[in-house]
Amino acid sequence: MTFAQALFLAVLQGVSELFPISSLGHTILIPALLRWSVDRSSESFLAFVVVLHLGTALALLVFYRREWIAIGGALVASVVRGRLSDARYEKIGWLLVAGTIPVGLLGVFFESSVRSLFGSPIPAASFLVLNAFVMFFGEWLRNRQFADSARQSRPIEAISYADAVKVGLAQGLALLPGISRSGSSIVAGLLVDLDHEAAAKYSFLLATPVILAASVLEIPKLFEPAAHVVAAQAVTGGILAGLTAYASVAFLTRYFEHNDLRPFGWYCLLAGGAALILFTTKVIS
Amino acid sequence: MKALAGILVVIFVILAALAILHPLAPGKITSAIGFSNDKPHIKHAIAYFVLALLSLVWIRFQTNAGKV
């Protein structure tokens, strides 16, 4: 992997981790489409990816720093008090805990087997197309739910713990390369009556501990001898991934105030469909 | 419910210990749950410990349930 390729992958990671277009799918498809000889299972590449994820997680933590301070304080206070209340940040904090359990367990138990089964371009392109239909279906279902009744959107803290688990399970679908973490959890958020803005915010908050834990647990890989080879690429890439992730979350929080998932659905359908044709017809092998 | 939470704490601590000791032969299920002896399963152990910790928090909430 050259320095320029590393920087490109860092920007790709920072953008595609938070846009509902699947970072994992893109990091499989784009190097394959560009015929880069990137060994995704090498120690040096894994160390590089750990730093990119750390950069992304730190960007999310910084962007939502006020929320995380309030949530952390409220969680500690509720444990010390020994009672749950309906205070906004305390409820959001426990909803995030409830939602993180299923996605965390799915990741710990099934990540390596899912990656070994589907971590190649054709499954990734197929799941990217499926990701498009998940978003189209989610928007259609939500419009139908809200067209026929006086149903109203709810704030995040008004959803139930069962709903939080459903959103967490939906986020677990992102283990499949091509299925977007934010896309699946925003769709699940919409279906439990959050509006787009709240569903996106909840999705980003829910993603933060997952991405952070996944990267922190892999930190030992940074101390492998192979990681020293890519130290400069990793540090530069991590900073770049963090900056682009911050810009992405800033853009998306504004975007979802008035817009929906359909443009991302069209992108995934076109990109995934084109990649699927190129790989299945062996134009690119 | 408090008893159930207590049982969960014990179960998750045992599961965490098994993930650290990883005593079983490698297989699809034993690898997935972190008990296979091909490598240490630190992630699994941490996940089980976190679940044990959350079960303890649940006990804490159960203890004070109903108090004003």
GROMACS .gro file of C-alpha atoms in nm:
model
  353
    1MET     CA    1   0.000   0.000   0.000
    2THR     CA    2   0.147   0.333  -0.105
    3PHE     CA    3   0.117   0.654   0.098
    4ALA     CA    4  -0.135   0.799  -0.150
    5GLN     CA    5  -0.347   0.481  -0.133
    6ALA     CA    6  -0.337   0.499   0.249
    7LEU     CA    7  -0.459   0.860   0.246
    8PHE     CA    8  -0.734   0.775  -0.003
    9LEU     CA    9  -0.851   0.484   0.217
   10ALA     CA   10  -0.844   0.714   0.522
   11VAL     CA   11  -1.073   0.969   0.355
   12LEU     CA   12  -1.294   0.686   0.228
   13GLN     CA   13  -1.321   0.542   0.580
   14GLY     CA   14  -1.397   0.880   0.739
   15VAL     CA   15  -1.676   0.953   0.491
   16SER     CA   16  -1.827   0.610   0.437
   17GLU     CA   17  -1.833   0.508   0.805
   18LEU     CA   18  -2.097   0.771   0.879
   19PHE     CA   19  -2.271   0.820   0.543
   20PRO     CA   20  -2.520   0.533   0.504
   21ILE     CA   21  -2.321   0.369   0.225
   22SER     CA   22  -2.113   0.104   0.414
   23SER     CA   23  -1.747   0.171   0.487
   24LEU     CA   24  -1.664  -0.199   0.495
   25GLY     CA   25  -1.825  -0.256   0.156
   26HIS     CA   26  -1.632   0.038   0.007
   27THR     CA   27  -1.298  -0.068   0.154
   28ILE     CA   28  -1.347  -0.408  -0.012
   29LEU     CA   29  -1.485  -0.284  -0.344
   30ILE     CA   30  -1.273   0.020  -0.424
   31PRO     CA   31  -0.927  -0.141  -0.386
   32ALA     CA   32  -1.057  -0.435  -0.593
   33LEU     CA   33  -1.200  -0.204  -0.863
   34LEU     CA   34  -0.876  -0.004  -0.876
   35ARG     CA   35  -0.676  -0.331  -0.878
   36TRP     CA   36  -0.473  -0.231  -0.573
   37SER     CA   37  -0.270  -0.513  -0.423
   38VAL     CA   38  -0.385  -0.453  -0.064
   39ASP     CA   39  -0.358  -0.758   0.161
   40ARG     CA   40  -0.656  -0.699   0.390
   41SER     CA   41  -0.552  -0.975   0.629
   42SER     CA   42  -0.192  -0.858   0.679
   43GLU     CA   43  -0.089  -0.737   1.026
   44SER     CA   44   0.021  -0.400   0.886
   45PHE     CA   45  -0.314  -0.336   0.711
   46LEU     CA   46  -0.512  -0.440   1.022
   47ALA     CA   47  -0.304  -0.199   1.233
   48PHE     CA   48  -0.373   0.076   0.979
   49VAL     CA   49  -0.748   0.007   0.993
   50VAL     CA   50  -0.743   0.020   1.375
   51VAL     CA   51  -0.603   0.374   1.365
   52LEU     CA   52  -0.861   0.482   1.104
   53HIS     CA   53  -1.141   0.355   1.327
   54LEU     CA   54  -0.988   0.527   1.630
   55GLY     CA   55  -0.982   0.854   1.436
   56THR     CA   56  -1.347   0.809   1.336
   57ALA     CA   57  -1.457   0.724   1.692
   58LEU     CA   58  -1.269   1.023   1.837
   59ALA     CA   59  -1.433   1.252   1.579
   60LEU     CA   60  -1.777   1.128   1.689
   61LEU     CA   61  -1.683   1.171   2.057
   62VAL     CA   62  -1.565   1.527   1.994
   63PHE     CA   63  -1.870   1.619   1.783
   64TYR     CA   64  -2.114   1.491   2.049
   65ARG     CA   65  -1.891   1.582   2.347
   66ARG     CA   66  -2.164   1.771   2.533
   67GLU     CA   67  -2.408   1.482   2.493
   68TRP     CA   68  -2.148   1.224   2.604
   69ILE     CA   69  -2.053   1.426   2.914
   70ALA     CA   70  -2.422   1.462   3.006
   71ILE     CA   71  -2.494   1.094   2.932
   72GLY     CA   72  -2.189   0.970   3.128
   73GLY     CA   73  -2.276   1.187   3.427
   74ALA     CA   74  -2.642   1.081   3.419
   75LEU     CA   75  -2.553   0.710   3.399
   76VAL     CA   76  -2.313   0.729   3.694
   77ALA     CA   77  -2.567   0.929   3.894
   78SER     CA   78  -2.842   0.674   3.829
   79VAL     CA   79  -2.618   0.382   3.936
   80VAL     CA   80  -2.511   0.568   4.251
   81ARG     CA   81  -2.874   0.656   4.323
   82GLY     CA   82  -2.980   0.299   4.245
   83ARG     CA   83  -3.291   0.411   4.061
   84LEU     CA   84  -3.387   0.489   3.703
   85SER     CA   85  -3.558   0.816   3.624
   86ASP     CA   86  -3.701   0.964   3.307
   87ALA     CA   87  -3.438   1.239   3.290
   88ARG     CA   88  -3.349   1.293   2.924
   89TYR     CA   89  -2.979   1.206   2.916
   90GLU     CA   90  -3.013   0.924   3.168
   91LYS     CA   91  -3.281   0.760   2.953
   92ILE     CA   92  -3.076   0.813   2.636
   93GLY     CA   93  -2.772   0.665   2.812
   94TRP     CA   94  -2.953   0.345   2.915
   95LEU     CA   95  -3.115   0.322   2.570
   96LEU     CA   96  -2.764   0.332   2.422
   97VAL     CA   97  -2.652   0.060   2.665
   98ALA     CA   98  -2.953  -0.154   2.569
   99GLY     CA   99  -2.885  -0.097   2.198
  100THR     CA  100  -2.512  -0.160   2.226
  101ILE     CA  101  -2.551  -0.505   2.387
  102PRO     CA  102  -2.695  -0.682   2.079
  103VAL     CA  103  -2.463  -0.516   1.828
  104GLY     CA  104  -2.163  -0.579   2.056
  105LEU     CA  105  -2.248  -0.946   2.106
  106LEU     CA  106  -2.314  -0.999   1.735
  107GLY     CA  107  -1.977  -0.842   1.662
  108VAL     CA  108  -1.785  -1.046   1.919
  109PHE     CA  109  -1.950  -1.378   1.830
  110PHE     CA  110  -1.991  -1.359   1.453
  111GLU     CA  111  -1.759  -1.092   1.308
  112SER     CA  112  -1.472  -1.319   1.205
  113SER     CA  113  -1.695  -1.590   1.053
  114VAL     CA  114  -1.908  -1.333   0.865
  115ARG     CA  115  -1.596  -1.158   0.733
  116SER     CA  116  -1.444  -1.485   0.613
  117LEU     CA  117  -1.771  -1.582   0.441
  118PHE     CA  118  -1.859  -1.250   0.277
  119GLY     CA  119  -1.538  -1.041   0.274
  120SER     CA  120  -1.494  -1.046  -0.104
  121PRO     CA  121  -1.614  -0.810  -0.380
  122ILE     CA  122  -1.921  -0.998  -0.516
  123PRO     CA  123  -2.094  -1.043  -0.176
  124ALA     CA  124  -1.999  -0.683  -0.083
  125ALA     CA  125  -2.151  -0.547  -0.407
  126SER     CA  126  -2.463  -0.762  -0.357
  127PHE     CA  127  -2.510  -0.638  -0.002
  128LEU     CA  128  -2.458  -0.278  -0.118
  129VAL     CA  129  -2.754  -0.326  -0.355
  130LEU     CA  130  -2.950  -0.482  -0.067
  131ASN     CA  131  -2.853  -0.180   0.148
  132ALA     CA  132  -3.022   0.042  -0.111
  133PHE     CA  133  -3.345  -0.156  -0.087
  134VAL     CA  134  -3.331  -0.150   0.294
  135MET     CA  135  -3.325   0.231   0.280
  136PHE     CA  136  -3.597   0.256   0.011
  137PHE     CA  137  -3.814   0.008   0.204
  138GLY     CA  138  -3.757   0.195   0.532
  139GLU     CA  139  -3.858   0.528   0.381
  140TRP     CA  140  -4.164   0.374   0.210
  141LEU     CA  141  -4.276   0.202   0.530
  142ARG     CA  142  -4.233   0.516   0.735
  143ASN     CA  143  -4.427   0.727   0.485
  144ARG     CA  144  -4.706   0.470   0.492
  145GLN     CA  145  -4.712   0.460   0.873
  146PHE     CA  146  -4.732   0.837   0.899
  147ALA     CA  147  -4.974   0.894   0.610
  148ASP     CA  148  -5.267   0.698   0.752
  149SER     CA  149  -5.289   0.829   1.105
  150ALA     CA  150  -5.221   1.112   1.341
  151ARG     CA  151  -4.899   0.939   1.433
  152GLN     CA  152  -4.626   1.176   1.549
  153SER     CA  153  -4.249   1.148   1.567
  154ARG     CA  154  -4.100   1.090   1.910
  155PRO     CA  155  -3.784   1.229   2.069
  156ILE     CA  156  -3.506   0.975   2.134
  157GLU     CA  157  -3.577   0.951   2.507
  158ALA     CA  158  -3.940   0.853   2.440
  159ILE     CA  159  -3.857   0.522   2.269
  160SER     CA  160  -3.874   0.204   2.474
  161TYR     CA  161  -3.586  -0.024   2.570
  162ALA     CA  162  -3.729  -0.290   2.338
  163ASP     CA  163  -3.711  -0.036   2.053
  164ALA     CA  164  -3.350   0.041   2.149
  165VAL     CA  165  -3.265  -0.331   2.124
  166LYS     CA  166  -3.436  -0.346   1.781
  167VAL     CA  167  -3.221  -0.055   1.657
  168GLY     CA  168  -2.912  -0.225   1.802
  169LEU     CA  169  -2.997  -0.551   1.625
  170ALA     CA  170  -3.046  -0.358   1.300
  171GLN     CA  171  -2.703  -0.202   1.344
  172GLY     CA  172  -2.565  -0.554   1.382
  173LEU     CA  173  -2.654  -0.615   1.016
  174ALA     CA  174  -2.355  -0.394   0.935
  175LEU     CA  175  -2.132  -0.696   1.001
  176LEU     CA  176  -2.224  -0.784   0.643
  177PRO     CA  177  -1.991  -0.587   0.412
  178GLY     CA  178  -2.213  -0.359   0.202
  179ILE     CA  179  -2.481  -0.311   0.469
  180SER     CA  180  -2.436   0.030   0.628
  181ARG     CA  181  -2.421   0.064   1.007
  182SER     CA  182  -2.578   0.409   1.002
  183GLY     CA  183  -2.822   0.320   0.721
  184SER     CA  184  -2.966   0.015   0.895
  185SER     CA  185  -2.989   0.186   1.234
  186ILE     CA  186  -3.143   0.505   1.089
  187VAL     CA  187  -3.406   0.291   0.911
  188ALA     CA  188  -3.475   0.105   1.237
  189GLY     CA  189  -3.494   0.441   1.418
  190LEU     CA  190  -3.747   0.570   1.163
  191LEU     CA  191  -3.958   0.258   1.214
  192VAL     CA  192  -3.974   0.317   1.591
  193ASP     CA  193  -4.112   0.665   1.520
  194LEU     CA  194  -3.800   0.881   1.540
  195ASP     CA  195  -3.774   1.151   1.276
  196HIS     CA  196  -3.474   1.155   1.040
  197GLU     CA  197  -3.275   1.401   1.250
  198ALA     CA  198  -3.327   1.208   1.576
  199ALA     CA  199  -3.273   0.870   1.408
  200ALA     CA  200  -2.942   0.991   1.262
  201LYS     CA  201  -2.829   1.137   1.594
  202TYR     CA  202  -2.923   0.818   1.779
  203SER     CA  203  -2.746   0.613   1.513
  204PHE     CA  204  -2.424   0.816   1.549
  205LEU     CA  205  -2.439   0.801   1.930
  206LEU     CA  206  -2.498   0.425   1.914
  207ALA     CA  207  -2.210   0.378   1.670
  208THR     CA  208  -1.960   0.563   1.890
  209PRO     CA  209  -1.907   0.303   2.168
  210VAL     CA  210  -1.913   0.021   1.912
  211ILE     CA  211  -1.647   0.175   1.685
  212LEU     CA  212  -1.443   0.290   1.986
  213ALA     CA  213  -1.455  -0.050   2.159
  214ALA     CA  214  -1.376  -0.234   1.835
  215SER     CA  215  -1.069  -0.017   1.776
  216VAL     CA  216  -0.951  -0.008   2.140
  217LEU     CA  217  -0.967  -0.390   2.158
  218GLU     CA  218  -0.746  -0.407   1.850
  219ILE     CA  219  -0.486  -0.159   1.982
  220PRO     CA  220  -0.238  -0.443   2.061
  221LYS     CA  221  -0.207  -0.486   1.683
  222LEU     CA  222  -0.037  -0.144   1.673
  223PHE     CA  223   0.255  -0.289   1.869
  224GLU     CA  224   0.318  -0.577   1.629
  225PRO     CA  225   0.648  -0.538   1.439
  226ALA     CA  226   0.458  -0.523   1.108
  227ALA     CA  227   0.267  -0.216   1.229
  228HIS     CA  228   0.588  -0.010   1.254
  229VAL     CA  229   0.619  -0.027   0.875
  230VAL     CA  230   0.293   0.167   0.833
  231ALA     CA  231   0.328   0.396   1.137
  232ALA     CA  232   0.350   0.720   0.935
  233GLN     CA  233   0.064   0.614   0.705
  234ALA     CA  234  -0.146   0.509   1.005
  235VAL     CA  235  -0.096   0.832   1.202
  236THR     CA  236  -0.161   1.054   0.899
  237GLY     CA  237  -0.452   0.833   0.793
  238GLY     CA  238  -0.603   0.836   1.144
  239ILE     CA  239  -0.596   1.217   1.157
  240LEU     CA  240  -0.742   1.242   0.806
  241ALA     CA  241  -1.014   0.985   0.883
  242GLY     CA  242  -1.100   1.179   1.201
  243LEU     CA  243  -1.124   1.511   1.017
  244THR     CA  244  -1.338   1.370   0.736
  245ALA     CA  245  -1.558   1.183   0.985
  246TYR     CA  246  -1.612   1.508   1.178
  247ALA     CA  247  -1.702   1.693   0.858
  248SER     CA  248  -1.931   1.404   0.758
  249VAL     CA  249  -2.124   1.397   1.085
  250ALA     CA  250  -2.153   1.778   1.079
  251PHE     CA  251  -2.293   1.762   0.725
  252LEU     CA  252  -2.526   1.468   0.792
  253THR     CA  253  -2.682   1.615   1.106
  254ARG     CA  254  -2.779   1.921   0.899
  255TYR     CA  255  -2.877   1.710   0.598
  256PHE     CA  256  -3.122   1.495   0.795
  257GLU     CA  257  -3.302   1.802   0.935
  258HIS     CA  258  -3.489   1.826   0.603
  259ASN     CA  259  -3.391   1.529   0.386
  260ASP     CA  260  -3.420   1.152   0.379
  261LEU     CA  261  -3.221   0.838   0.293
  262ARG     CA  262  -3.331   0.798  -0.068
  263PRO     CA  263  -3.031   0.973  -0.237
  264PHE     CA  264  -2.799   0.734  -0.052
  265GLY     CA  265  -3.021   0.446  -0.160
  266TRP     CA  266  -2.984   0.548  -0.526
  267TYR     CA  267  -2.606   0.579  -0.484
  268CYS     CA  268  -2.582   0.230  -0.327
  269LEU     CA  269  -2.806   0.082  -0.598
  270LEU     CA  270  -2.599   0.231  -0.880
  271ALA     CA  271  -2.255   0.173  -0.726
  272GLY     CA  272  -2.338  -0.176  -0.599
  273GLY     CA  273  -2.512  -0.271  -0.924
  274ALA     CA  274  -2.221  -0.149  -1.138
  275ALA     CA  275  -1.966  -0.327  -0.918
  276LEU     CA  276  -2.174  -0.645  -0.926
  277ILE     CA  277  -2.184  -0.639  -1.308
  278LEU     CA  278  -1.810  -0.572  -1.334
  279PHE     CA  279  -1.717  -0.853  -1.095
  280THR     CA  280  -1.969  -1.116  -1.209
  281THR     CA  281  -1.885  -1.063  -1.578
  282LYS     CA  282  -1.515  -1.080  -1.481
  283VAL     CA  283  -1.444  -0.745  -1.649
  284ILE     CA  284  -1.256  -0.696  -1.323
  285SER     CA  285  -1.144  -1.011  -1.144
  286MET     CA  286  -3.577  -1.053   3.932
  287LYS     CA  287  -3.294  -0.981   4.173
  288ALA     CA  288  -3.222  -1.355   4.196
  289LEU     CA  289  -3.223  -1.381   3.816
  290ALA     CA  290  -2.976  -1.092   3.793
  291GLY     CA  291  -2.756  -1.266   4.053
  292ILE     CA  292  -2.763  -1.590   3.852
  293LEU     CA  293  -2.669  -1.395   3.538
  294VAL     CA  294  -2.370  -1.241   3.718
  295VAL     CA  295  -2.242  -1.589   3.812
  296ILE     CA  296  -2.306  -1.728   3.461
  297PHE     CA  297  -2.128  -1.440   3.286
  298VAL     CA  298  -1.828  -1.457   3.522
  299ILE     CA  299  -1.799  -1.833   3.451
  300LEU     CA  300  -1.828  -1.766   3.076
  301ALA     CA  301  -1.556  -1.498   3.101
  302ALA     CA  302  -1.330  -1.742   3.288
  303LEU     CA  303  -1.392  -2.006   3.020
  304ALA     CA  304  -1.308  -1.753   2.746
  305ILE     CA  305  -0.979  -1.677   2.922
  306LEU     CA  306  -0.896  -2.045   2.984
  307HIS     CA  307  -1.035  -2.147   2.638
  308PRO     CA  308  -1.031  -2.521   2.717
  309LEU     CA  309  -1.229  -2.673   2.427
  310ALA     CA  310  -1.132  -2.804   2.084
  311PRO     CA  311  -1.177  -2.557   1.795
  312GLY     CA  312  -1.514  -2.573   1.622
  313LYS     CA  313  -1.769  -2.332   1.478
  314ILE     CA  314  -1.965  -2.295   1.802
  315THR     CA  315  -1.673  -2.312   2.044
  316SER     CA  316  -1.484  -2.050   1.840
  317ALA     CA  317  -1.791  -1.824   1.815
  318ILE     CA  318  -1.850  -1.827   2.192
  319GLY     CA  319  -1.479  -1.793   2.268
  320PHE     CA  320  -1.401  -2.129   2.428
  321SER     CA  321  -1.183  -2.288   2.157
  322ASN     CA  322  -0.820  -2.352   2.247
  323ASP     CA  323  -0.671  -2.221   1.919
  324LYS     CA  324  -0.610  -1.872   2.066
  325PRO     CA  325  -0.698  -1.660   2.373
  326HIS     CA  326  -1.038  -1.490   2.339
  327ILE     CA  327  -0.986  -1.157   2.512
  328LYS     CA  328  -1.276  -0.986   2.330
  329HIS     CA  329  -1.516  -1.259   2.441
  330ALA     CA  330  -1.389  -1.240   2.799
  331ILE     CA  331  -1.434  -0.861   2.806
  332ALA     CA  332  -1.785  -0.893   2.658
  333TYR     CA  333  -1.883  -1.147   2.926
  334PHE     CA  334  -1.735  -0.928   3.202
  335VAL     CA  335  -1.928  -0.625   3.073
  336LEU     CA  336  -2.249  -0.831   3.079
  337ALA     CA  337  -2.168  -0.943   3.436
  338LEU     CA  338  -2.114  -0.578   3.530
  339LEU     CA  339  -2.447  -0.477   3.374
  340SER     CA  340  -2.616  -0.759   3.566
  341LEU     CA  341  -2.465  -0.615   3.887
  342VAL     CA  342  -2.608  -0.274   3.791
  343TRP     CA  343  -2.944  -0.445   3.742
  344ILE     CA  344  -2.918  -0.589   4.096
  345ARG     CA  345  -2.844  -0.239   4.222
  346PHE     CA  346  -3.159  -0.106   4.055
  347GLN     CA  347  -3.364  -0.401   4.182
  348THR     CA  348  -3.242  -0.338   4.538
  349ASN     CA  349  -3.378   0.015   4.536
  350ALA     CA  350  -3.692  -0.062   4.333
  351GLY     CA  351  -3.999   0.057   4.516
  352LYS     CA  352  -3.811   0.278   4.761
  353VAL     CA  353  -3.922   0.640   4.761
   0.00000   0.00000   0.00000
